CSV table of C-alpha atoms in Angstrom, one decimal:
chain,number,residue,atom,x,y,z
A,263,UNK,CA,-90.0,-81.8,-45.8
A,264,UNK,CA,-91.0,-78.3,-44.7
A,265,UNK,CA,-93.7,-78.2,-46.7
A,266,UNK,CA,-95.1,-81.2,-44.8
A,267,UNK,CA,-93.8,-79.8,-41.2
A,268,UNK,CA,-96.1,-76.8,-42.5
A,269,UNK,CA,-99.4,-78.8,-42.4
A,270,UNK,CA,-99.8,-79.4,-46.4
A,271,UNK,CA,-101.4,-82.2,-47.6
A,272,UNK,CA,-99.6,-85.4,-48.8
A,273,UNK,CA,-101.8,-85.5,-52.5
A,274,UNK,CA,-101.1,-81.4,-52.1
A,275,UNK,CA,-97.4,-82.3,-52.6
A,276,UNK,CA,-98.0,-85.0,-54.9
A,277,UNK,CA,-100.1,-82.9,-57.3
A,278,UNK,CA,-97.1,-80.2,-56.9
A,279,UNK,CA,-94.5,-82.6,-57.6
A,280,UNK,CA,-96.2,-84.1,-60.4
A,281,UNK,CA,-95.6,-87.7,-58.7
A,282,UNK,CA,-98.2,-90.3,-56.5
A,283,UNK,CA,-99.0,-89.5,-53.3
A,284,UNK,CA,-97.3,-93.2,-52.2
A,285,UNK,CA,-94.0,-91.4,-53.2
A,286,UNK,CA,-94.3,-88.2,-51.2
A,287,UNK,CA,-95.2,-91.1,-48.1
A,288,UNK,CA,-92.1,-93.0,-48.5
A,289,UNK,CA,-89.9,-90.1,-49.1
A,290,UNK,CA,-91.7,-88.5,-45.6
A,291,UNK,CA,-91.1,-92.1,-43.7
A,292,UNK,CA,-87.5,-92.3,-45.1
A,293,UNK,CA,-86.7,-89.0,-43.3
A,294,UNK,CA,-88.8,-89.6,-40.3
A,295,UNK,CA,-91.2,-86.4,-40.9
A,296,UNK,CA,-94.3,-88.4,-40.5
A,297,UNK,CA,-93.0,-89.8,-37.0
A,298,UNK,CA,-94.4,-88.4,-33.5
A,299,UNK,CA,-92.4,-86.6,-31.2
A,300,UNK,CA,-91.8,-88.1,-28.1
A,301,UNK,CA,-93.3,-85.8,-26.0
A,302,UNK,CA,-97.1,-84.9,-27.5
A,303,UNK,CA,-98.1,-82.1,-25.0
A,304,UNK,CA,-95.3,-80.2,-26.8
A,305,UNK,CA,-97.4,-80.1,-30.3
A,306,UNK,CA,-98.3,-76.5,-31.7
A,307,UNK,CA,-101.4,-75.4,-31.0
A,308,UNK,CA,-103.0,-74.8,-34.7
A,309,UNK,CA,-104.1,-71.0,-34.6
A,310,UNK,CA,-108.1,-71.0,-35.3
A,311,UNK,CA,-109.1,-71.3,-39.1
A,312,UNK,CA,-110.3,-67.8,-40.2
A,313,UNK,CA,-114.2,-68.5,-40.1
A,314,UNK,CA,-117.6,-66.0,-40.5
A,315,UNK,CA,-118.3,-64.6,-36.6
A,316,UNK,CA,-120.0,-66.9,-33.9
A,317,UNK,CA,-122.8,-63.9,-33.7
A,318,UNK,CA,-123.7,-64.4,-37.3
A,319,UNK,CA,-127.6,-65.5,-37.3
A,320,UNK,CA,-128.8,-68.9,-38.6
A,321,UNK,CA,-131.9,-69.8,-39.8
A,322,UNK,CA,-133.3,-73.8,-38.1
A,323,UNK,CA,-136.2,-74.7,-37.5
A,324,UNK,CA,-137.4,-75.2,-33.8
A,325,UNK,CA,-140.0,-78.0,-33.5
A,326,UNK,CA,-143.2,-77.5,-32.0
A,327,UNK,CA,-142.6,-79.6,-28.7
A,328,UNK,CA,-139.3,-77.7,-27.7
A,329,UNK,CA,-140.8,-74.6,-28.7
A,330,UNK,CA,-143.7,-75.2,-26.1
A,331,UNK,CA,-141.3,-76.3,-23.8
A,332,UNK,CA,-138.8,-73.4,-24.1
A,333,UNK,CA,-141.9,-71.0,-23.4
A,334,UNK,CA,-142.2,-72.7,-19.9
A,335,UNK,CA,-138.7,-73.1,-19.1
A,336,UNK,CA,-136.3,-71.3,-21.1
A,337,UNK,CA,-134.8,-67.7,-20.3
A,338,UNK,CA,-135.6,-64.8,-21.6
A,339,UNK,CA,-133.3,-64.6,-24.8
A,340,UNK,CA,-134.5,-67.5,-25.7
A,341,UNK,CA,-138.4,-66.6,-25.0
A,342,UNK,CA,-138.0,-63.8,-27.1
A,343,UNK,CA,-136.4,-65.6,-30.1
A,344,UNK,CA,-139.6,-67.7,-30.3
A,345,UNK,CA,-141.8,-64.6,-30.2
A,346,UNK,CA,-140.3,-63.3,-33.1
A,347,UNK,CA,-139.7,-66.9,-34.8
A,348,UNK,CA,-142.2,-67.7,-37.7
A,349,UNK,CA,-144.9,-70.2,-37.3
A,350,UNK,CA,-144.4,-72.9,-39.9
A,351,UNK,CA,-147.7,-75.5,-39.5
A,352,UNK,CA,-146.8,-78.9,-41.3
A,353,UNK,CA,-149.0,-82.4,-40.2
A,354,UNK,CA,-150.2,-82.3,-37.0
A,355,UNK,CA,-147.3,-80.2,-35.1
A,356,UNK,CA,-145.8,-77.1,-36.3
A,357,UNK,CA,-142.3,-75.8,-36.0
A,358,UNK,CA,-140.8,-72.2,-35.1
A,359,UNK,CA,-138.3,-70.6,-37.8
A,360,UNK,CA,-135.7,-69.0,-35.5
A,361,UNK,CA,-133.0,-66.6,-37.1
A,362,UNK,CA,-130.0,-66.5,-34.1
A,363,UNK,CA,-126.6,-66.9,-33.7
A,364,UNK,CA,-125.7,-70.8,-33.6
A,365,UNK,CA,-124.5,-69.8,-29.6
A,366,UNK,CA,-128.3,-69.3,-28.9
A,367,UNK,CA,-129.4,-72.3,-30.9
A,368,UNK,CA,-127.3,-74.2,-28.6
A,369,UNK,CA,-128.7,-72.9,-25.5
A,370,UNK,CA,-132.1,-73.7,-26.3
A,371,UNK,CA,-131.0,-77.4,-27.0
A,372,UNK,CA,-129.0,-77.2,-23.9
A,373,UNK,CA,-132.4,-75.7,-22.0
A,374,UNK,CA,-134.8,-78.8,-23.3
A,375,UNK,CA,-132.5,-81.4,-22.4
A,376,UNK,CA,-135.1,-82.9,-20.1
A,377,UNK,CA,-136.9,-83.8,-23.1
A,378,UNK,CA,-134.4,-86.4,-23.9
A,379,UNK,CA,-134.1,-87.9,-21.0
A,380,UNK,CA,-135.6,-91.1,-19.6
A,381,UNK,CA,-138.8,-90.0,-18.8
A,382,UNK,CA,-139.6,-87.8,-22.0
A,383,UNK,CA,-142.0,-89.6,-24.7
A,384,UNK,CA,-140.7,-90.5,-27.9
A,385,UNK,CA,-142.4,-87.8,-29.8
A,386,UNK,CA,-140.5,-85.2,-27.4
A,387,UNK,CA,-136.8,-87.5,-27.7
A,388,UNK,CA,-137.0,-87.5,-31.4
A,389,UNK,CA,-138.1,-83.7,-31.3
A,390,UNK,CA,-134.9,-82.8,-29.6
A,391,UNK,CA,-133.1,-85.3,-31.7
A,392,UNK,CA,-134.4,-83.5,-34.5
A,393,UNK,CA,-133.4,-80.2,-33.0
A,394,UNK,CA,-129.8,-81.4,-32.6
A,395,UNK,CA,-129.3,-83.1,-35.6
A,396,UNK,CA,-129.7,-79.5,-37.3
A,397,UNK,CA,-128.1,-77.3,-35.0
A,398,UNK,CA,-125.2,-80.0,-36.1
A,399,UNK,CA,-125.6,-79.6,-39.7
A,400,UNK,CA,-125.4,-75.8,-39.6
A,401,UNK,CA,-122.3,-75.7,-37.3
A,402,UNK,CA,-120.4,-78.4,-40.2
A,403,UNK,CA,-121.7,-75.7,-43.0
A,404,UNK,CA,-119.8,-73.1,-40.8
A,405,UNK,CA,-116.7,-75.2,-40.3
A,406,UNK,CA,-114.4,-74.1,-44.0
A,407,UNK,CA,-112.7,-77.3,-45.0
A,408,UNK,CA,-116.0,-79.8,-45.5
């Protein structure tokens, strides 16, 4: 029971105990372990997962439409970022190479919002679309567990 109390996994103590994970369940439900407590705000807080650092660069790809928009609107960490990004041509459009820490990938999302809103074209919504659906990807390669 402590070992479930602990946060270990239900096939965890099945593979440990050499039996099915349907037993470890009923054994749990029997003695009320897998029950909430009456009063949720009192849950522990999980301490956070030992991870690599939030300033640890990451390497995405900036389309070409952001990347012309950041240069007009974005601040001055992020104008910089693009001046030293690498030009990658591909089609028609190109797309920037940005080495940064995920924090700054976010902010430049964050600062080209307006091309996803109603009155952006769909080349410039599925740009930042694009964008997001990366900065995404990377964070969930961070993240341990998946």
């Amino acid at each position: 029971m402590t070992a479930s109390r602990d946060g270990t996994a239900v096939k965890a103590l099945a593979r440990e105990h050499h039996v099915a994970p349907k037993t470890i369940r009923c054994a749990l439900d029997a003695a009320g372990a897998r029950q909430l407590p009456d009063r949720l705000d009192a849950l522990p807080v999980p301490e956070e997962p030992p991870g690599p650092a939030a300033d640890t660069p990451v390497t995405l790809d900036l389309p070409g439409l952001l990347a012309d928009h950041l240069r007009a609107v974005g601040d001055d960490t992020i104008r910089a970022a693009l001046i030293l990004g690498r030009i990658i041509r591909c089609g028609k459009g190109y797309s920037i190479r940005l080495t940064m820490p995920l924090q700054l990938h976010h902010a430049a999302l964050h600062q080209s919002a307006a091309l996803a809103a109603e009155g952006a074209g769909p080349a410039e919504r599925k740009a930042y679309r694009v964008y997001a659906t990366r900065i995404t990807a990377a964070q969930r390669q961070r993240t341990p567990g998946n």
